[in-house]
PDB file of C-alpha atoms in Angstrom:
ATOM      1  CA  UNK N   1       0.000   0.000   0.000  1.00 43.00           C
ATOM      2  CA  UNK N   2       1.392   3.386  -0.993  1.00 39.00           C
ATOM      3  CA  UNK N   3       0.945   6.117   1.564  1.00 43.00           C
ATOM      4  CA  UNK N   4       1.461   9.839   1.317  1.00 42.00           C
ATOM      5  CA  UNK N   5       2.667  11.711   4.358  1.00 42.00           C
ATOM      6  CA  UNK N   6       3.786  15.117   5.546  1.00 42.00           C
ATOM      7  CA  UNK N   7       3.633  18.181   3.331  1.00 39.00           C
ATOM      8  CA  UNK N   8       2.725  16.366   0.116  1.00 35.00           C
ATOM      9  CA  UNK N   9      -0.317  14.805   1.727  1.00 43.00           C
ATOM     10  CA  UNK N  10      -1.311  18.166   3.189  1.00 42.00           C
ATOM     11  CA  UNK N  11      -1.394  19.865  -0.189  1.00 40.00           C
ATOM     12  CA  UNK N  12      -2.980  16.933  -2.020  1.00 42.00           C
ATOM     13  CA  UNK N  13      -6.110  17.362   0.101  1.00 49.00           C
ATOM     14  CA  UNK N  14      -7.394  20.538  -1.423  1.00 41.00           C
ATOM     15  CA  UNK N  15     -10.708  22.233  -2.010  1.00 36.00           C
ATOM     16  CA  UNK N  16     -13.607  20.092  -3.303  1.00 33.00           C
ATOM     17  CA  UNK N  17     -14.431  22.750  -5.840  1.00 35.00           C
ATOM     18  CA  UNK N  18     -12.471  20.956  -8.577  1.00 33.00           C
ATOM     19  CA  UNK N  19     -10.873  24.168  -9.721  1.00 37.00           C
ATOM     20  CA  UNK N  20     -14.130  26.048 -10.316  1.00 36.00           C
ATOM     21  CA  UNK N  21     -15.787  28.771  -8.332  1.00 37.00           C
ATOM     22  CA  UNK N  22     -18.979  27.630  -6.674  1.00 38.00           C
ATOM     23  CA  UNK N  23     -22.011  29.866  -6.320  1.00 39.00           C
ATOM     24  CA  UNK N  24     -22.319  28.454  -2.795  1.00 42.00           C
ATOM     25  CA  UNK N  25     -18.773  29.420  -1.823  1.00 44.00           C
ATOM     26  CA  UNK N  26     -18.493  30.164   1.874  1.00 45.00           C
ATOM     27  CA  UNK N  27     -17.776  33.705   3.013  1.00 60.00           C
ATOM     28  CA  UNK N  28     -15.276  32.284   5.492  1.00 68.00           C
ATOM     29  CA  UNK N  29     -11.677  33.231   4.855  1.00 84.00           C
ATOM     30  CA  UNK N  30      -9.781  30.633   6.894  1.00 93.00           C
ATOM     31  CA  UNK N  31      -7.727  27.963   5.166  1.00 95.00           C
ATOM     32  CA  UNK N  32      -5.314  25.166   6.024  1.00 96.00           C
ATOM     33  CA  UNK N  33      -1.593  25.054   5.263  1.00 96.00           C
ATOM     34  CA  UNK N  34       1.516  23.244   6.550  1.00 96.00           C
ATOM     35  CA  UNK N  35       2.954  24.849   9.677  1.00 96.00           C
ATOM     36  CA  UNK N  36       6.252  26.691   9.269  1.00 96.00           C
ATOM     37  CA  UNK N  37       9.053  27.585  11.664  1.00 94.00           C
ATOM     38  CA  UNK N  38       7.827  31.174  11.860  1.00 95.00           C
ATOM     39  CA  UNK N  39       4.499  29.899  13.247  1.00 95.00           C
ATOM     40  CA  UNK N  40       6.107  28.634  16.476  1.00 93.00           C
ATOM     41  CA  UNK N  41       5.389  31.794  18.535  1.00 91.00           C
ATOM     42  CA  UNK N  42       1.726  31.689  17.469  1.00 93.00           C
ATOM     43  CA  UNK N  43       1.530  27.978  18.275  1.00 91.00           C
ATOM     44  CA  UNK N  44       2.976  28.562  21.732  1.00 87.00           C
ATOM     45  CA  UNK N  45       0.400  31.314  22.277  1.00 88.00           C
ATOM     46  CA  UNK N  46      -2.397  28.930  21.278  1.00 88.00           C
ATOM     47  CA  UNK N  47      -1.108  26.369  23.758  1.00 83.00           C
ATOM     48  CA  UNK N  48      -0.820  28.935  26.577  1.00 81.00           C
ATOM     49  CA  UNK N  49      -4.344  30.200  25.892  1.00 82.00           C
ATOM     50  CA  UNK N  50      -5.666  26.623  25.967  1.00 75.00           C
ATOM     51  CA  UNK N  51      -3.949  25.950  29.291  1.00 70.00           C
ATOM     52  CA  UNK N  52      -5.561  29.032  30.819  1.00 66.00           C
ATOM     53  CA  UNK N  53      -8.986  28.191  29.430  1.00 65.00           C
ATOM     54  CA  UNK N  54      -8.794  24.639  30.751  1.00 64.00           C
ATOM     55  CA  UNK N  55      -8.160  25.912  34.251  1.00 65.00           C
ATOM     56  CA  UNK N  56     -11.539  27.665  34.130  1.00 63.00           C
ATOM     57  CA  UNK N  57     -13.358  24.452  33.157  1.00 61.00           C
ATOM     58  CA  UNK N  58     -12.763  22.408  36.273  1.00 62.00           C
ATOM     59  CA  UNK N  59     -10.408  19.935  34.638  1.00 62.00           C
ATOM     60  CA  UNK N  60      -6.846  19.107  35.572  1.00 58.00           C
ATOM     61  CA  UNK N  61      -5.930  18.511  31.940  1.00 57.00           C
ATOM     62  CA  UNK N  62      -2.702  20.240  30.949  1.00 53.00           C
ATOM     63  CA  UNK N  63      -2.008  21.149  34.568  1.00 52.00           C
ATOM     64  CA  UNK N  64       1.693  20.889  33.686  1.00 57.00           C
ATOM     65  CA  UNK N  65       2.165  23.739  31.180  1.00 55.00           C
ATOM     66  CA  UNK N  66       4.705  23.247  28.408  1.00 57.00           C
ATOM     67  CA  UNK N  67       6.993  26.253  28.202  1.00 51.00           C
ATOM     68  CA  UNK N  68      10.452  27.300  27.154  1.00 53.00           C
ATOM     69  CA  UNK N  69      12.912  25.493  24.954  1.00 71.00           C
ATOM     70  CA  UNK N  70      11.303  22.066  25.395  1.00 75.00           C
ATOM     71  CA  UNK N  71       7.991  23.293  24.018  1.00 68.00           C
ATOM     72  CA  UNK N  72       9.700  25.122  21.160  1.00 76.00           C
ATOM     73  CA  UNK N  73      11.741  22.028  20.277  1.00 84.00           C
ATOM     74  CA  UNK N  74       8.624  19.823  20.168  1.00 82.00           C
ATOM     75  CA  UNK N  75       6.820  22.180  17.821  1.00 81.00           C
ATOM     76  CA  UNK N  76       9.877  22.565  15.595  1.00 90.00           C
ATOM     77  CA  UNK N  77      10.267  18.797  15.434  1.00 92.00           C
ATOM     78  CA  UNK N  78       6.691  18.338  14.244  1.00 92.00           C
ATOM     79  CA  UNK N  79       7.086  21.125  11.698  1.00 94.00           C
ATOM     80  CA  UNK N  80      10.413  19.860  10.380  1.00 94.00           C
ATOM     81  CA  UNK N  81       8.929  16.392   9.941  1.00 94.00           C
ATOM     82  CA  UNK N  82       5.959  17.783   7.987  1.00 95.00           C
ATOM     83  CA  UNK N  83       3.507  16.571  10.650  1.00 95.00           C
ATOM     84  CA  UNK N  84       1.940  19.888  11.742  1.00 96.00           C
ATOM     85  CA  UNK N  85      -0.608  22.117  10.049  1.00 97.00           C
ATOM     86  CA  UNK N  86      -2.266  25.415  10.878  1.00 97.00           C
ATOM     87  CA  UNK N  87      -5.523  27.115   9.996  1.00 97.00           C
ATOM     88  CA  UNK N  88      -5.029  30.786   9.256  1.00 96.00           C
ATOM     89  CA  UNK N  89      -7.583  33.536   8.943  1.00 93.00           C
ATOM     90  CA  UNK N  90      -7.533  37.174   7.936  1.00 87.00           C
ATOM     91  CA  UNK N  91      -4.102  38.820   7.894  1.00 86.00           C
ATOM     92  CA  UNK N  92      -2.525  35.381   8.263  1.00 90.00           C
ATOM     93  CA  UNK N  93      -3.515  34.992  11.905  1.00 93.00           C
ATOM     94  CA  UNK N  94      -3.113  31.418  13.184  1.00 96.00           C
ATOM     95  CA  UNK N  95      -6.502  30.239  14.457  1.00 95.00           C
ATOM     96  CA  UNK N  96      -5.959  26.511  14.970  1.00 95.00           C
ATOM     97  CA  UNK N  97      -3.466  23.710  14.616  1.00 95.00           C
ATOM     98  CA  UNK N  98      -3.355  19.936  14.372  1.00 96.00           C
ATOM     99  CA  UNK N  99      -0.549  17.396  14.104  1.00 95.00           C
ATOM    100  CA  UNK N 100      -0.172  13.740  13.329  1.00 96.00           C
ATOM    101  CA  UNK N 101       2.258  11.518  15.147  1.00 94.00           C
ATOM    102  CA  UNK N 102       3.546   7.992  15.589  1.00 95.00           C
ATOM    103  CA  UNK N 103       1.627   5.321  17.434  1.00 97.00           C
ATOM    104  CA  UNK N 104       1.899   5.750  21.206  1.00 96.00           C
ATOM    105  CA  UNK N 105       3.003   2.377  22.541  1.00 97.00           C
ATOM    106  CA  UNK N 106       1.848   3.226  26.047  1.00 96.00           C
ATOM    107  CA  UNK N 107      -1.671   2.807  24.683  1.00 97.00           C
ATOM    108  CA  UNK N 108      -1.879   0.949  21.370  1.00 98.00           C
ATOM    109  CA  UNK N 109      -0.585  -2.614  21.000  1.00 97.00           C
ATOM    110  CA  UNK N 110       0.219  -4.923  18.109  1.00 98.00           C
ATOM    111  CA  UNK N 111      -3.257  -6.393  18.497  1.00 98.00           C
ATOM    112  CA  UNK N 112      -4.671  -2.984  17.521  1.00 98.00           C
ATOM    113  CA  UNK N 113      -2.864  -3.186  14.177  1.00 98.00           C
ATOM    114  CA  UNK N 114      -1.341   0.272  14.649  1.00 98.00           C
ATOM    115  CA  UNK N 115      -0.332   0.567  11.001  1.00 97.00           C
ATOM    116  CA  UNK N 116      -4.006   0.779  10.015  1.00 98.00           C
ATOM    117  CA  UNK N 117      -4.529   4.137  11.740  1.00 98.00           C
ATOM    118  CA  UNK N 118      -3.575   7.786  11.543  1.00 98.00           C
ATOM    119  CA  UNK N 119      -2.871   9.212  15.027  1.00 98.00           C
ATOM    120  CA  UNK N 120      -4.170  12.710  15.682  1.00 97.00           C
ATOM    121  CA  UNK N 121      -2.398  15.015  18.150  1.00 92.00           C
ATOM    122  CA  UNK N 122      -2.143  18.650  19.234  1.00 90.00           C
ATOM    123  CA  UNK N 123      -5.561  19.811  18.087  1.00 92.00           C
ATOM    124  CA  UNK N 124      -5.903  23.375  19.393  1.00 91.00           C
ATOM    125  CA  UNK N 125      -8.354  26.111  18.388  1.00 92.00           C
ATOM    126  CA  UNK N 126      -8.124  29.748  19.424  1.00 92.00           C
ATOM    127  CA  UNK N 127     -10.977  30.814  21.682  1.00 86.00           C
ATOM    128  CA  UNK N 128     -11.790  33.681  19.311  1.00 89.00           C
ATOM    129  CA  UNK N 129     -12.558  31.074  16.618  1.00 88.00           C
ATOM    130  CA  UNK N 130     -14.517  28.641  18.797  1.00 86.00           C
ATOM    131  CA  UNK N 131     -17.734  29.350  16.872  1.00 88.00           C
ATOM    132  CA  UNK N 132     -16.292  28.307  13.489  1.00 92.00           C
ATOM    133  CA  UNK N 133     -16.296  24.544  14.054  1.00 94.00           C
ATOM    134  CA  UNK N 134     -12.576  24.458  13.269  1.00 95.00           C
ATOM    135  CA  UNK N 135     -11.942  21.500  15.572  1.00 95.00           C
ATOM    136  CA  UNK N 136     -14.582  19.419  13.820  1.00 96.00           C
ATOM    137  CA  UNK N 137     -13.409  20.523  10.378  1.00 97.00           C
ATOM    138  CA  UNK N 138      -9.781  19.706  11.190  1.00 97.00           C
ATOM    139  CA  UNK N 139     -10.791  16.235  12.352  1.00 97.00           C
ATOM    140  CA  UNK N 140     -12.672  15.811   9.071  1.00 97.00           C
ATOM    141  CA  UNK N 141      -9.576  16.858   7.143  1.00 97.00           C
ATOM    142  CA  UNK N 142      -7.450  14.326   9.006  1.00 97.00           C
ATOM    143  CA  UNK N 143     -10.123  11.717   8.304  1.00 98.00           C
ATOM    144  CA  UNK N 144      -9.861  12.446   4.586  1.00 97.00           C
ATOM    145  CA  UNK N 145      -6.076  12.250   4.786  1.00 97.00           C
ATOM    146  CA  UNK N 146      -6.302   8.876   6.519  1.00 98.00           C
ATOM    147  CA  UNK N 147      -8.602   7.583   3.783  1.00 98.00           C
ATOM    148  CA  UNK N 148      -6.294   8.892   1.068  1.00 97.00           C
ATOM    149  CA  UNK N 149      -3.461   6.915   2.637  1.00 97.00           C
ATOM    150  CA  UNK N 150      -5.557   3.748   2.666  1.00 98.00           C
ATOM    151  CA  UNK N 151      -5.859   3.611   6.429  1.00 98.00           C
ATOM    152  CA  UNK N 152      -8.889   2.329   8.323  1.00 98.00           C
ATOM    153  CA  UNK N 153      -8.989   4.557  11.409  1.00 98.00           C
ATOM    154  CA  UNK N 154      -8.296   7.971  12.863  1.00 98.00           C
ATOM    155  CA  UNK N 155      -7.240   7.398  16.469  1.00 98.00           C
ATOM    156  CA  UNK N 156      -6.918   9.638  19.512  1.00 97.00           C
ATOM    157  CA  UNK N 157      -5.941   9.384  23.142  1.00 95.00           C
ATOM    158  CA  UNK N 158      -7.342  11.920  25.553  1.00 91.00           C
ATOM    159  CA  UNK N 159      -7.133  12.884  29.219  1.00 87.00           C
ATOM    160  CA  UNK N 160      -8.804  10.140  31.232  1.00 91.00           C
ATOM    161  CA  UNK N 161     -10.780  12.453  33.528  1.00 86.00           C
ATOM    162  CA  UNK N 162     -12.151  14.838  30.878  1.00 85.00           C
ATOM    163  CA  UNK N 163     -15.569  13.248  30.418  1.00 88.00           C
ATOM    164  CA  UNK N 164     -16.929  16.263  28.570  1.00 85.00           C
ATOM    165  CA  UNK N 165     -14.229  15.806  25.979  1.00 86.00           C
ATOM    166  CA  UNK N 166     -15.044  12.114  25.650  1.00 94.00           C
ATOM    167  CA  UNK N 167     -18.658  13.026  24.921  1.00 94.00           C
ATOM    168  CA  UNK N 168     -17.511  15.591  22.326  1.00 90.00           C
ATOM    169  CA  UNK N 169     -15.569  12.980  20.394  1.00 95.00           C
ATOM    170  CA  UNK N 170     -18.361  10.431  20.653  1.00 97.00           C
ATOM    171  CA  UNK N 171     -20.783  12.971  19.163  1.00 96.00           C
ATOM    172  CA  UNK N 172     -18.362  13.274  16.248  1.00 96.00           C
ATOM    173  CA  UNK N 173     -18.516   9.536  15.593  1.00 97.00           C
ATOM    174  CA  UNK N 174     -15.536   8.296  17.599  1.00 98.00           C
ATOM    175  CA  UNK N 175     -16.019   4.988  19.382  1.00 98.00           C
ATOM    176  CA  UNK N 176     -14.397   4.344  22.735  1.00 98.00           C
ATOM    177  CA  UNK N 177     -11.954   1.440  22.390  1.00 98.00           C
ATOM    178  CA  UNK N 178     -10.766   1.156  26.007  1.00 98.00           C
ATOM    179  CA  UNK N 179      -9.089   3.174  28.741  1.00 98.00           C
ATOM    180  CA  UNK N 180      -5.454   2.569  29.629  1.00 97.00           C
ATOM    181  CA  UNK N 181      -3.947   3.954  32.843  1.00 95.00           C
ATOM    182  CA  UNK N 182      -0.146   3.682  32.886  1.00 93.00           C
ATOM    183  CA  UNK N 183       1.189   5.214  36.084  1.00 93.00           C
ATOM    184  CA  UNK N 184       3.338   7.789  34.280  1.00 89.00           C
ATOM    185  CA  UNK N 185       0.554   9.064  31.989  1.00 88.00           C
ATOM    186  CA  UNK N 186      -2.691  10.961  32.583  1.00 82.00           C
ATOM    187  CA  UNK N 187      -4.040  10.413  29.126  1.00 90.00           C
ATOM    188  CA  UNK N 188      -5.375   7.017  28.124  1.00 95.00           C
ATOM    189  CA  UNK N 189      -9.014   7.280  27.000  1.00 97.00           C
ATOM    190  CA  UNK N 190      -8.656   5.699  23.569  1.00 98.00           C
ATOM    191  CA  UNK N 191     -11.088   6.151  20.705  1.00 98.00           C
ATOM    192  CA  UNK N 192     -11.210   5.791  16.954  1.00 98.00           C
ATOM    193  CA  UNK N 193     -13.350   6.816  13.988  1.00 98.00           C
ATOM    194  CA  UNK N 194     -13.499   5.280  10.537  1.00 98.00           C
ATOM    195  CA  UNK N 195     -11.232   6.993   8.032  1.00 98.00           C
ATOM    196  CA  UNK N 196     -13.258   8.969   5.503  1.00 97.00           C
ATOM    197  CA  UNK N 197     -16.179   9.683   7.822  1.00 97.00           C
ATOM    198  CA  UNK N 198     -17.067  13.372   7.903  1.00 97.00           C
ATOM    199  CA  UNK N 199     -19.095  15.363  10.410  1.00 96.00           C
ATOM    200  CA  UNK N 200     -19.359  18.433   8.164  1.00 96.00           C
ATOM    201  CA  UNK N 201     -19.065  17.229   4.540  1.00 95.00           C
ATOM    202  CA  UNK N 202     -20.461  20.506   3.218  1.00 94.00           C
ATOM    203  CA  UNK N 203     -18.063  22.667   5.224  1.00 94.00           C
ATOM    204  CA  UNK N 204     -14.611  21.303   4.344  1.00 94.00           C
ATOM    205  CA  UNK N 205     -11.508  23.339   5.054  1.00 94.00           C
ATOM    206  CA  UNK N 206      -9.862  24.648   1.880  1.00 94.00           C
ATOM    207  CA  UNK N 207      -6.131  24.045   1.558  1.00 92.00           C
ATOM    208  CA  UNK N 208      -4.160  27.144   0.631  1.00 90.00           C
ATOM    209  CA  UNK N 209      -5.361  30.720   0.171  1.00 83.00           C
ATOM    210  CA  UNK N 210      -6.586  30.104  -3.375  1.00 62.00           C
ATOM    211  CA  UNK N 211      -8.930  27.476  -4.724  1.00 44.00           C
ATOM    212  CA  UNK N 212      -6.933  24.558  -6.076  1.00 35.00           C
ATOM    213  CA  UNK N 213      -7.693  21.285  -7.832  1.00 37.00           C
ATOM    214  CA  UNK N 214      -9.177  18.604  -5.622  1.00 38.00           C
ATOM    215  CA  UNK N 215      -7.003  15.974  -7.326  1.00 37.00           C
ATOM    216  CA  UNK N 216      -6.939  12.408  -6.018  1.00 39.00           C
ATOM    217  CA  UNK N 217      -8.857  13.425  -2.915  1.00 41.00           C
ATOM    218  CA  UNK N 218     -12.017  13.613  -5.037  1.00 36.00           C
ATOM    219  CA  UNK N 219     -12.373   9.877  -4.575  1.00 38.00           C
ATOM    220  CA  UNK N 220     -12.487  10.089  -0.785  1.00 42.00           C
ATOM    221  CA  UNK N 221     -15.676   8.821   0.857  1.00 40.00           C
ATOM    222  CA  UNK N 222     -17.989  11.492   2.204  1.00 42.00           C
ATOM    223  CA  UNK N 223     -19.837   9.528   4.890  1.00 43.00           C
ATOM    224  CA  UNK N 224     -21.744  11.750   7.268  1.00 46.00           C
ATOM    225  CA  UNK N 225     -21.596  11.408  11.042  1.00 49.00           C
ATOM    226  CA  UNK N 226     -23.496  13.412  13.651  1.00 46.00           C
ATOM    227  CA  UNK N 227     -22.458  17.038  13.226  1.00 45.00           C
ATOM    228  CA  UNK N 228     -24.330  18.339  16.237  1.00 44.00           C
ATOM    229  CA  UNK N 229     -21.281  18.655  18.457  1.00 44.00           C
ATOM    230  CA  UNK N 230     -20.116  22.008  19.717  1.00 44.00           C
ATOM    231  CA  UNK N 231     -16.428  22.873  19.450  1.00 48.00           C
ATOM    232  CA  UNK N 232     -16.471  24.583  22.856  1.00 39.00           C
ATOM    233  CA  UNK N 233     -14.529  21.776  24.504  1.00 39.00           C
ATOM    234  CA  UNK N 234     -10.922  20.778  24.946  1.00 41.00           C
ATOM    235  CA  UNK N 235      -9.487  17.690  23.341  1.00 42.00           C
ATOM    236  CA  UNK N 236      -6.749  15.259  23.866  1.00 40.00           C
ATOM    237  CA  UNK N 237      -3.623  14.613  25.792  1.00 38.00           C
ATOM    238  CA  UNK N 238      -2.211  17.395  23.650  1.00 39.00           C
ATOM    239  CA  UNK N 239      -5.292  18.908  22.097  1.00 42.00           C
ATOM    240  CA  UNK N 240      -8.076  21.488  22.251  1.00 42.00           C
ATOM    241  CA  UNK N 241     -10.924  22.082  19.785  1.00 41.00           C
TER     242      UNK N 241
END
């Protein structure tokens, strides 16, 4: 099976408009692109904002803020590997981010057939954009990417105690697989959704500031799941819609 990864995969998943301008084109201006080194300060600001917001929600998630050189190095590593993307809005402002990563062996075993899944990490949405469904739309984009690569699942691990977050993902079609509780980790609520399933098939994120050809992604399945979930929640061991 041939798989595309990193920056090539990011740009191969473009607008469904097939190179034409649609009369139903959204007035929204945000679009997706690969993250770049110059985005690191904005990404750190998103993370810091998410940490502060979580503290107001009665959850201990992210109670150990990531700061300084370690945080910068982690972001740069994801960017250099072509595993991080950002959603930008007017004037190039970074509104959201998502990354993919390797299988986490604290949680997923050989019996889970880890090669069949794309692993979603670091989903964060700016509070100012919480009404734009960017978290849901980013998950949909990753679902399309997983399908393009021939994978079966999009998988997540989230903070074990954040039950509101678990409900958010379940509303978006994720199914709880099991909960793992290694002593050195506070994440471990594991869930997955079928690759190619979409919560908002009529509200896909465009890739790049201009409309571009949909290319091979035109063959991706457009299965609908329940789109009634609000994005006003926080996701993941390293994530926040």
